[in-house]
Coordinates of C-alpha atoms in Angstrom, one line a residue:
X171 CA 0.1 0.0 0.0
X172 CA 1.2 3.4 -0.9
X173 CA 2.2 5.9 1.7
X174 CA 1.3 9.5 1.6
X175 CA 2.0 12.5 3.5
X176 CA -0.5 15.3 3.8
X177 CA 0.6 18.8 2.8
X178 CA -2.0 21.1 4.8
X179 CA -1.6 24.1 2.5
X180 CA -2.2 21.9 -0.5
X181 CA -5.2 20.4 1.3
X182 CA -6.6 23.9 2.1
X183 CA -6.3 24.8 -1.6
X184 CA -8.3 21.9 -2.7
X185 CA -11.1 22.7 -0.1
X186 CA -11.0 26.3 -1.2
X187 CA -11.7 25.1 -4.7
X188 CA -14.8 23.4 -3.5
X189 CA -15.8 26.5 -1.5
X190 CA -15.1 25.3 1.9
X191 CA -13.0 26.4 4.7
X192 CA -12.7 23.0 6.3
X193 CA -14.0 19.5 6.1
X194 CA -17.1 18.6 8.2
X195 CA -16.6 16.3 11.2
X196 CA -16.9 12.8 10.0
X197 CA -15.6 13.8 6.6
X198 CA -12.1 14.8 7.9
X199 CA -11.4 11.4 9.4
X200 CA -12.2 9.6 6.3
X201 CA -10.5 12.0 4.0
X202 CA -7.3 11.8 6.3
X203 CA -7.5 8.1 6.3
X204 CA -7.5 7.9 2.5
X205 CA -4.7 10.6 2.1
X206 CA -2.7 8.4 4.4
X207 CA -3.2 5.5 2.0
X208 CA -5.5 3.5 3.9
X209 CA -8.4 1.4 2.9
X210 CA -11.4 2.9 4.6
X211 CA -15.0 2.0 5.5
X212 CA -17.1 5.2 6.4
X213 CA -20.4 5.0 8.2
X214 CA -22.0 8.5 7.4
X215 CA -25.7 9.3 7.1
X216 CA -26.8 10.3 3.7
X217 CA -26.5 14.1 3.4
X218 CA -23.4 14.1 5.4
X219 CA -21.3 15.2 2.4
X220 CA -20.0 11.8 1.3
X221 CA -19.1 13.0 -2.1
X222 CA -16.4 15.3 -0.6
X223 CA -14.7 12.3 1.1
X224 CA -13.7 10.9 -2.4
X225 CA -13.5 14.3 -4.3
X226 CA -10.9 15.7 -1.8
X227 CA -8.3 12.9 -2.2
X228 CA -9.0 12.7 -6.0
X229 CA -8.2 16.4 -6.4
X230 CA -5.3 16.4 -4.0
X231 CA -3.5 13.4 -5.6
X232 CA -4.8 13.9 -9.1
X233 CA -6.3 10.5 -8.8
X234 CA -8.4 8.6 -11.3
X235 CA -11.4 7.6 -9.2
X236 CA -14.0 5.0 -10.1
X237 CA -17.3 5.2 -8.3
X238 CA -19.7 2.0 -8.1
X239 CA -23.3 3.3 -7.1
X240 CA -26.6 1.6 -7.4
X241 CA -28.5 5.0 -8.1
X242 CA -28.6 5.1 -12.0
X243 CA -31.3 7.8 -11.5
X244 CA -29.0 10.1 -9.7
X245 CA -25.8 9.4 -11.5
X246 CA -26.3 12.5 -13.9
X247 CA -26.9 14.7 -10.9
X248 CA -23.6 13.4 -9.2
X249 CA -21.8 14.0 -12.6
X250 CA -23.2 17.6 -13.0
X251 CA -22.4 18.4 -9.3
X252 CA -18.8 17.2 -10.0
X253 CA -18.6 19.5 -13.2
X254 CA -19.5 22.4 -11.0
X255 CA -16.5 21.7 -8.8
X256 CA -14.3 21.5 -11.9
X257 CA -13.8 17.8 -12.3
X258 CA -14.0 15.9 -15.4
X259 CA -16.6 13.3 -14.7
X260 CA -18.9 11.0 -16.6
X261 CA -21.3 8.1 -16.1
X262 CA -21.8 4.7 -17.8
X263 CA -25.2 3.5 -17.3
X264 CA -28.4 2.5 -18.9
X265 CA -29.9 5.9 -18.7
X266 CA -27.6 7.4 -21.4
X267 CA -27.1 6.1 -25.1
X268 CA -24.5 3.7 -26.2
X269 CA -22.7 6.5 -27.9
X270 CA -22.3 8.4 -24.6
X271 CA -21.3 5.3 -22.7
X272 CA -18.6 4.7 -25.3
X273 CA -17.2 8.1 -25.3
X274 CA -17.1 7.9 -21.3
X275 CA -15.0 4.8 -21.7
X276 CA -12.7 6.3 -24.2
X277 CA -12.3 9.4 -22.2
X278 CA -11.3 7.2 -19.1
X279 CA -8.9 5.4 -21.2
X280 CA -7.3 8.6 -22.6
X281 CA -6.9 10.0 -19.1
X282 CA -9.5 12.8 -19.5
X283 CA -11.6 12.0 -16.6
X284 CA -11.1 12.4 -12.9
X285 CA -14.4 10.6 -11.7
X286 CA -16.3 7.8 -13.4
X287 CA -19.7 6.6 -12.1
X288 CA -21.0 3.2 -12.9
X289 CA -23.4 0.6 -11.6
X290 CA -21.8 -2.7 -10.6
X291 CA -23.8 -4.5 -13.3
X292 CA -21.3 -3.1 -15.7
X293 CA -18.7 -5.7 -14.3
X294 CA -20.7 -8.3 -16.6
X295 CA -19.8 -6.1 -19.7
X296 CA -16.5 -7.1 -21.6
X297 CA -15.9 -3.5 -23.1
X298 CA -16.2 -1.9 -19.6
X299 CA -13.7 -4.5 -18.0
X300 CA -11.2 -3.7 -21.0
X301 CA -11.5 -0.1 -20.3
X302 CA -10.7 -0.5 -16.6
X303 CA -7.9 -2.9 -17.5
X304 CA -6.4 -0.2 -19.7
X305 CA -6.4 2.4 -16.9
X306 CA -6.8 1.0 -13.5
X307 CA -8.4 3.3 -10.9
X308 CA -6.2 4.9 -8.1
X309 CA -9.2 5.1 -5.8
X310 CA -12.2 2.6 -5.9
X311 CA -15.4 3.8 -4.2
X312 CA -18.2 1.7 -3.2
X313 CA -21.2 3.7 -2.6
X314 CA -24.3 2.4 -0.5
X315 CA -21.7 -0.4 0.4
X316 CA -24.3 -2.3 2.5
X317 CA -25.6 -3.6 -0.8
X318 CA -22.8 -6.1 -0.8
X319 CA -24.2 -8.0 2.0
X320 CA -26.5 -10.8 1.8
X321 CA -28.0 -9.6 5.1
X322 CA -29.0 -6.2 3.7
X323 CA -32.6 -5.6 2.7
X324 CA -31.5 -4.5 -0.9
X325 CA -28.8 -7.1 -1.5
X326 CA -27.6 -6.9 -5.0
X327 CA -25.5 -9.9 -6.0
X328 CA -23.6 -7.8 -8.7
X329 CA -21.8 -6.0 -6.0
X330 CA -20.2 -9.2 -4.8
X331 CA -18.3 -9.1 -8.2
X332 CA -16.6 -5.9 -7.1
X333 CA -14.4 -8.0 -4.7
X334 CA -12.9 -9.8 -7.7
X335 CA -12.3 -6.5 -9.4
X336 CA -10.3 -5.2 -6.4
X337 CA -8.3 -8.4 -6.0
X338 CA -7.2 -8.4 -9.8
X339 CA -6.4 -4.7 -10.1
X340 CA -5.3 -3.5 -6.7
X341 CA -6.2 0.2 -6.6
X342 CA -4.1 2.5 -4.2
X343 CA -7.3 2.9 -1.9
X344 CA -10.7 1.4 -1.5
X345 CA -13.5 3.4 0.2
X346 CA -16.7 1.9 1.2
X347 CA -19.5 4.2 2.3
X348 CA -22.9 3.5 3.8
X349 CA -25.2 5.2 6.2
X350 CA -25.7 2.4 8.8
X351 CA -24.8 -1.4 8.9
X352 CA -24.9 -4.1 11.4
X353 CA -21.8 -6.0 12.3
X354 CA -22.6 -8.8 10.0
X355 CA -23.1 -6.3 7.1
X356 CA -19.7 -4.8 7.9
X357 CA -18.1 -8.2 8.1
X358 CA -19.4 -8.9 4.7
X359 CA -18.2 -5.4 3.3
X360 CA -14.7 -6.2 4.7
X361 CA -14.6 -9.9 3.2
X362 CA -15.9 -9.2 -0.3
X363 CA -13.7 -6.2 -1.0
X364 CA -10.9 -7.9 0.5
X365 CA -10.1 -5.1 3.0
X366 CA -10.2 -6.9 6.5
X367 CA -7.9 -4.2 8.2
X368 CA -9.7 -1.1 6.6
X369 CA -9.8 1.8 9.0
X370 CA -13.5 2.3 10.2
X371 CA -14.9 5.7 10.5
X372 CA -18.2 6.4 12.1
X373 CA -19.9 9.6 12.5
X374 CA -23.4 9.8 13.7
X375 CA -24.5 13.5 14.0
X376 CA -26.8 14.6 16.8
X377 CA -30.3 15.0 15.3
X378 CA -31.8 17.0 18.0
X379 CA -34.3 18.7 15.5
X380 CA -36.2 15.4 14.9
X381 CA -39.2 15.1 17.1
X382 CA -40.3 11.4 17.5
X383 CA -43.8 10.4 18.5
X384 CA -45.6 7.0 18.8
X385 CA -49.1 6.2 18.1
X386 CA -50.4 3.0 19.7
X387 CA -53.3 1.4 17.5
X388 CA -55.7 -1.1 19.0
X389 CA -57.3 -2.1 15.9
X390 CA -55.5 -4.0 12.9
X391 CA -54.5 -0.8 11.2
X392 CA -54.4 3.0 11.8
X393 CA -57.4 5.0 10.8
X394 CA -56.7 6.6 7.4
X395 CA -58.4 9.8 8.7
X396 CA -55.9 10.1 11.5
X397 CA -53.1 9.6 9.0
X398 CA -54.4 12.4 6.8
X399 CA -54.9 14.7 9.7
X400 CA -51.2 14.1 10.6
X401 CA -50.0 14.8 7.1
X402 CA -52.1 17.9 6.9
X403 CA -50.7 19.2 10.1
X404 CA -47.2 19.1 8.7
X405 CA -46.0 22.3 6.9
X406 CA -43.8 20.8 4.2
X407 CA -42.7 17.7 2.6
X408 CA -43.8 14.2 4.0
X409 CA -42.9 10.5 3.2
X410 CA -45.4 7.9 4.5
X411 CA -43.9 4.7 4.7
X412 CA -46.0 1.4 4.4
X413 CA -44.7 -2.2 4.8
X414 CA -46.2 -3.6 1.6
X415 CA -47.0 -2.5 -2.0
X416 CA -50.6 -3.2 -1.4
X417 CA -50.7 -0.9 1.7
X418 CA -49.1 1.8 -0.3
X419 CA -51.7 1.5 -3.0
X420 CA -54.7 1.2 -0.6
X421 CA -53.7 4.3 1.6
X422 CA -52.7 6.3 -1.5
X423 CA -56.1 5.4 -3.2
X424 CA -58.1 6.4 0.1
X425 CA -56.5 9.7 0.9
X426 CA -54.0 10.8 -1.7
X427 CA -56.5 12.9 -3.6
X428 CA -57.2 14.7 -0.3
X429 CA -53.7 15.7 0.4
X430 CA -52.8 19.5 0.2
X431 CA -49.9 20.0 -2.0
X432 CA -50.4 16.9 -4.1
X433 CA -49.3 13.2 -3.4
X434 CA -47.8 10.2 -5.3
X435 CA -46.8 6.7 -4.6
X436 CA -43.7 4.7 -5.1
X437 CA -42.9 1.0 -4.7
X438 CA -41.0 -1.7 -6.4
X439 CA -44.0 -3.0 -8.4
X440 CA -44.4 0.0 -10.4
X441 CA -43.1 0.6 -13.9
X442 CA -39.4 2.2 -13.5
X443 CA -40.2 5.2 -15.5
X444 CA -43.1 6.0 -13.4
X445 CA -41.0 5.5 -10.3
X446 CA -38.4 7.7 -11.6
X447 CA -40.9 10.5 -12.6
X448 CA -42.6 10.3 -9.1
X449 CA -39.4 10.6 -7.2
X450 CA -38.3 13.5 -9.3
X451 CA -41.5 15.4 -8.9
X452 CA -41.2 14.8 -5.2
X453 CA -37.5 15.6 -4.9
X454 CA -38.2 19.0 -7.0
X455 CA -41.0 20.1 -4.5
X456 CA -43.8 19.9 -7.4
X457 CA -45.4 17.1 -5.0
X458 CA -45.5 17.5 -1.2
X459 CA -46.4 13.8 -0.1
X460 CA -45.0 10.6 -1.1
X461 CA -46.6 7.3 0.0
X462 CA -44.0 4.5 -0.2
X463 CA -42.3 1.3 0.6
X464 CA -38.7 1.1 1.7
X465 CA -37.9 0.9 -2.1
X466 CA -38.0 4.7 -1.8
X467 CA -34.8 5.0 0.0
X468 CA -31.2 5.3 -1.3
X469 CA -30.4 8.6 -2.7
X470 CA -33.4 10.5 -1.2
X471 CA -31.4 13.5 0.0
X472 CA -34.0 16.1 0.1
X473 CA -33.0 18.5 3.0
X474 CA -36.5 20.0 3.7
X475 CA -38.5 16.8 4.5
X476 CA -40.5 18.0 7.5
X477 CA -42.2 14.7 8.4
X478 CA -41.7 11.0 8.0
X479 CA -44.7 8.9 9.0
X480 CA -44.6 5.1 9.5
X481 CA -48.1 3.7 9.0
X482 CA -46.5 0.4 9.5
X483 CA -43.6 -0.5 11.7
X484 CA -40.4 -1.1 9.8
X485 CA -38.5 -4.4 9.7
X486 CA -35.6 -3.2 12.0
X487 CA -34.2 -0.5 14.1
X488 CA -31.6 0.0 11.5
X489 CA -34.3 0.6 8.8
X490 CA -36.2 3.1 11.2
X491 CA -33.0 5.2 11.7
X492 CA -32.3 5.4 8.0
X493 CA -36.0 6.2 7.0
X494 CA -36.6 8.8 10.0
X495 CA -33.1 10.1 9.2
X496 CA -34.4 11.5 5.7
X497 CA -36.4 14.1 7.7
X498 CA -34.8 17.5 8.7
X499 CA -31.7 17.3 6.9
X500 CA -31.5 21.2 6.9
X501 CA -31.3 21.3 10.7
X502 CA -35.0 22.5 10.9
X503 CA -37.4 20.9 13.3
X504 CA -39.2 17.8 11.7
X505 CA -41.5 15.3 13.0
X506 CA -41.2 11.4 12.9
X507 CA -44.5 9.5 13.7
X508 CA -44.8 5.8 14.1
X509 CA -48.1 3.9 14.3
X510 CA -47.8 0.7 16.1
X511 CA -50.3 -2.2 15.5
X512 CA -50.1 -6.0 15.9
X513 CA -50.8 -6.5 12.2
X514 CA -47.7 -4.7 11.0
X515 CA -45.6 -6.5 13.7
X516 CA -46.9 -9.9 12.1
X517 CA -46.1 -8.6 8.6
X518 CA -42.5 -8.0 9.4
X519 CA -42.1 -11.2 11.3
X520 CA -43.4 -12.9 8.2
X521 CA -40.8 -11.0 6.0
X522 CA -37.9 -11.8 8.3
X523 CA -39.0 -15.5 8.3
X524 CA -39.2 -15.7 4.5
X525 CA -36.1 -13.6 3.9
X526 CA -33.6 -15.2 6.4
X527 CA -33.8 -18.9 6.7
X528 CA -31.8 -20.7 9.4
X529 CA -28.0 -20.8 8.6
X530 CA -28.1 -24.7 8.0
X531 CA -30.8 -24.2 5.2

């Protein structure tokens, strides 16, 4: 592993280029770890400025950085944000034409790119593998790294292939970023990526602006009129989480057209184009309320969400932290309301039983 010494004046110059005087808490430890040449696992809530963690050492060392991300719908935003900071950046994804993908690979091979964003599924494409063989990245970033783990709720098998990539090409540094993860998920990240001794950076900011409230429900489900009243009392954007697609559809059909500011639905059973359109309308503020399953999750970095309502209890404390953590990222007071009922507990117990058989099985 390459050793690096940090020039503080040079680092200040890089941060000045980004418009910052200093790194945020949490960012600083991760950046210093990478600049010291260490593989790093960073647990940082979405909205904590994770882009700066890989952009800073990329600019400081004039590295070529490859970012694996599951968020194809947001890659263009990430590329444009990088352009604004003076980086040469591109994406390879199904959301752009073959011509644009080929141009991105040609630009990488010719050394014209600083940052390249791809989905892990590209590891199945021979042309992409040839491109990365020709120019091996200095820094490999695995965003939403919990997707590597078989114990994660949104496990993506192609993420496991990244481990073969790291073993074959041996980049200077590997950075794995996720918001929260259990010890089992962390162990999987280390094992799959081949970074057993990676530095672990954890930053969990104080979210004192979030108000948590619990509503006990004696019947099978909370009354939709109570949920509507809760939504209408919140001045700003709201996410209403339900445990199943059917629950999303039913609640949306019952009260969606009565919600002030407009409402939409989002779940994994919907057409991908409709999901993308609905997400964009919510993120841009054209629609105030989103009824969704936990499929509406990664990449939801909207700073002014004033409320997160759980019509049903989520599957774990880890999920609850992630989902409520999408509220109030601008630091302003926001409310998180959870309705507790026996029916939603039984639903989650069923999901757990179906998703996680005994280790022997």
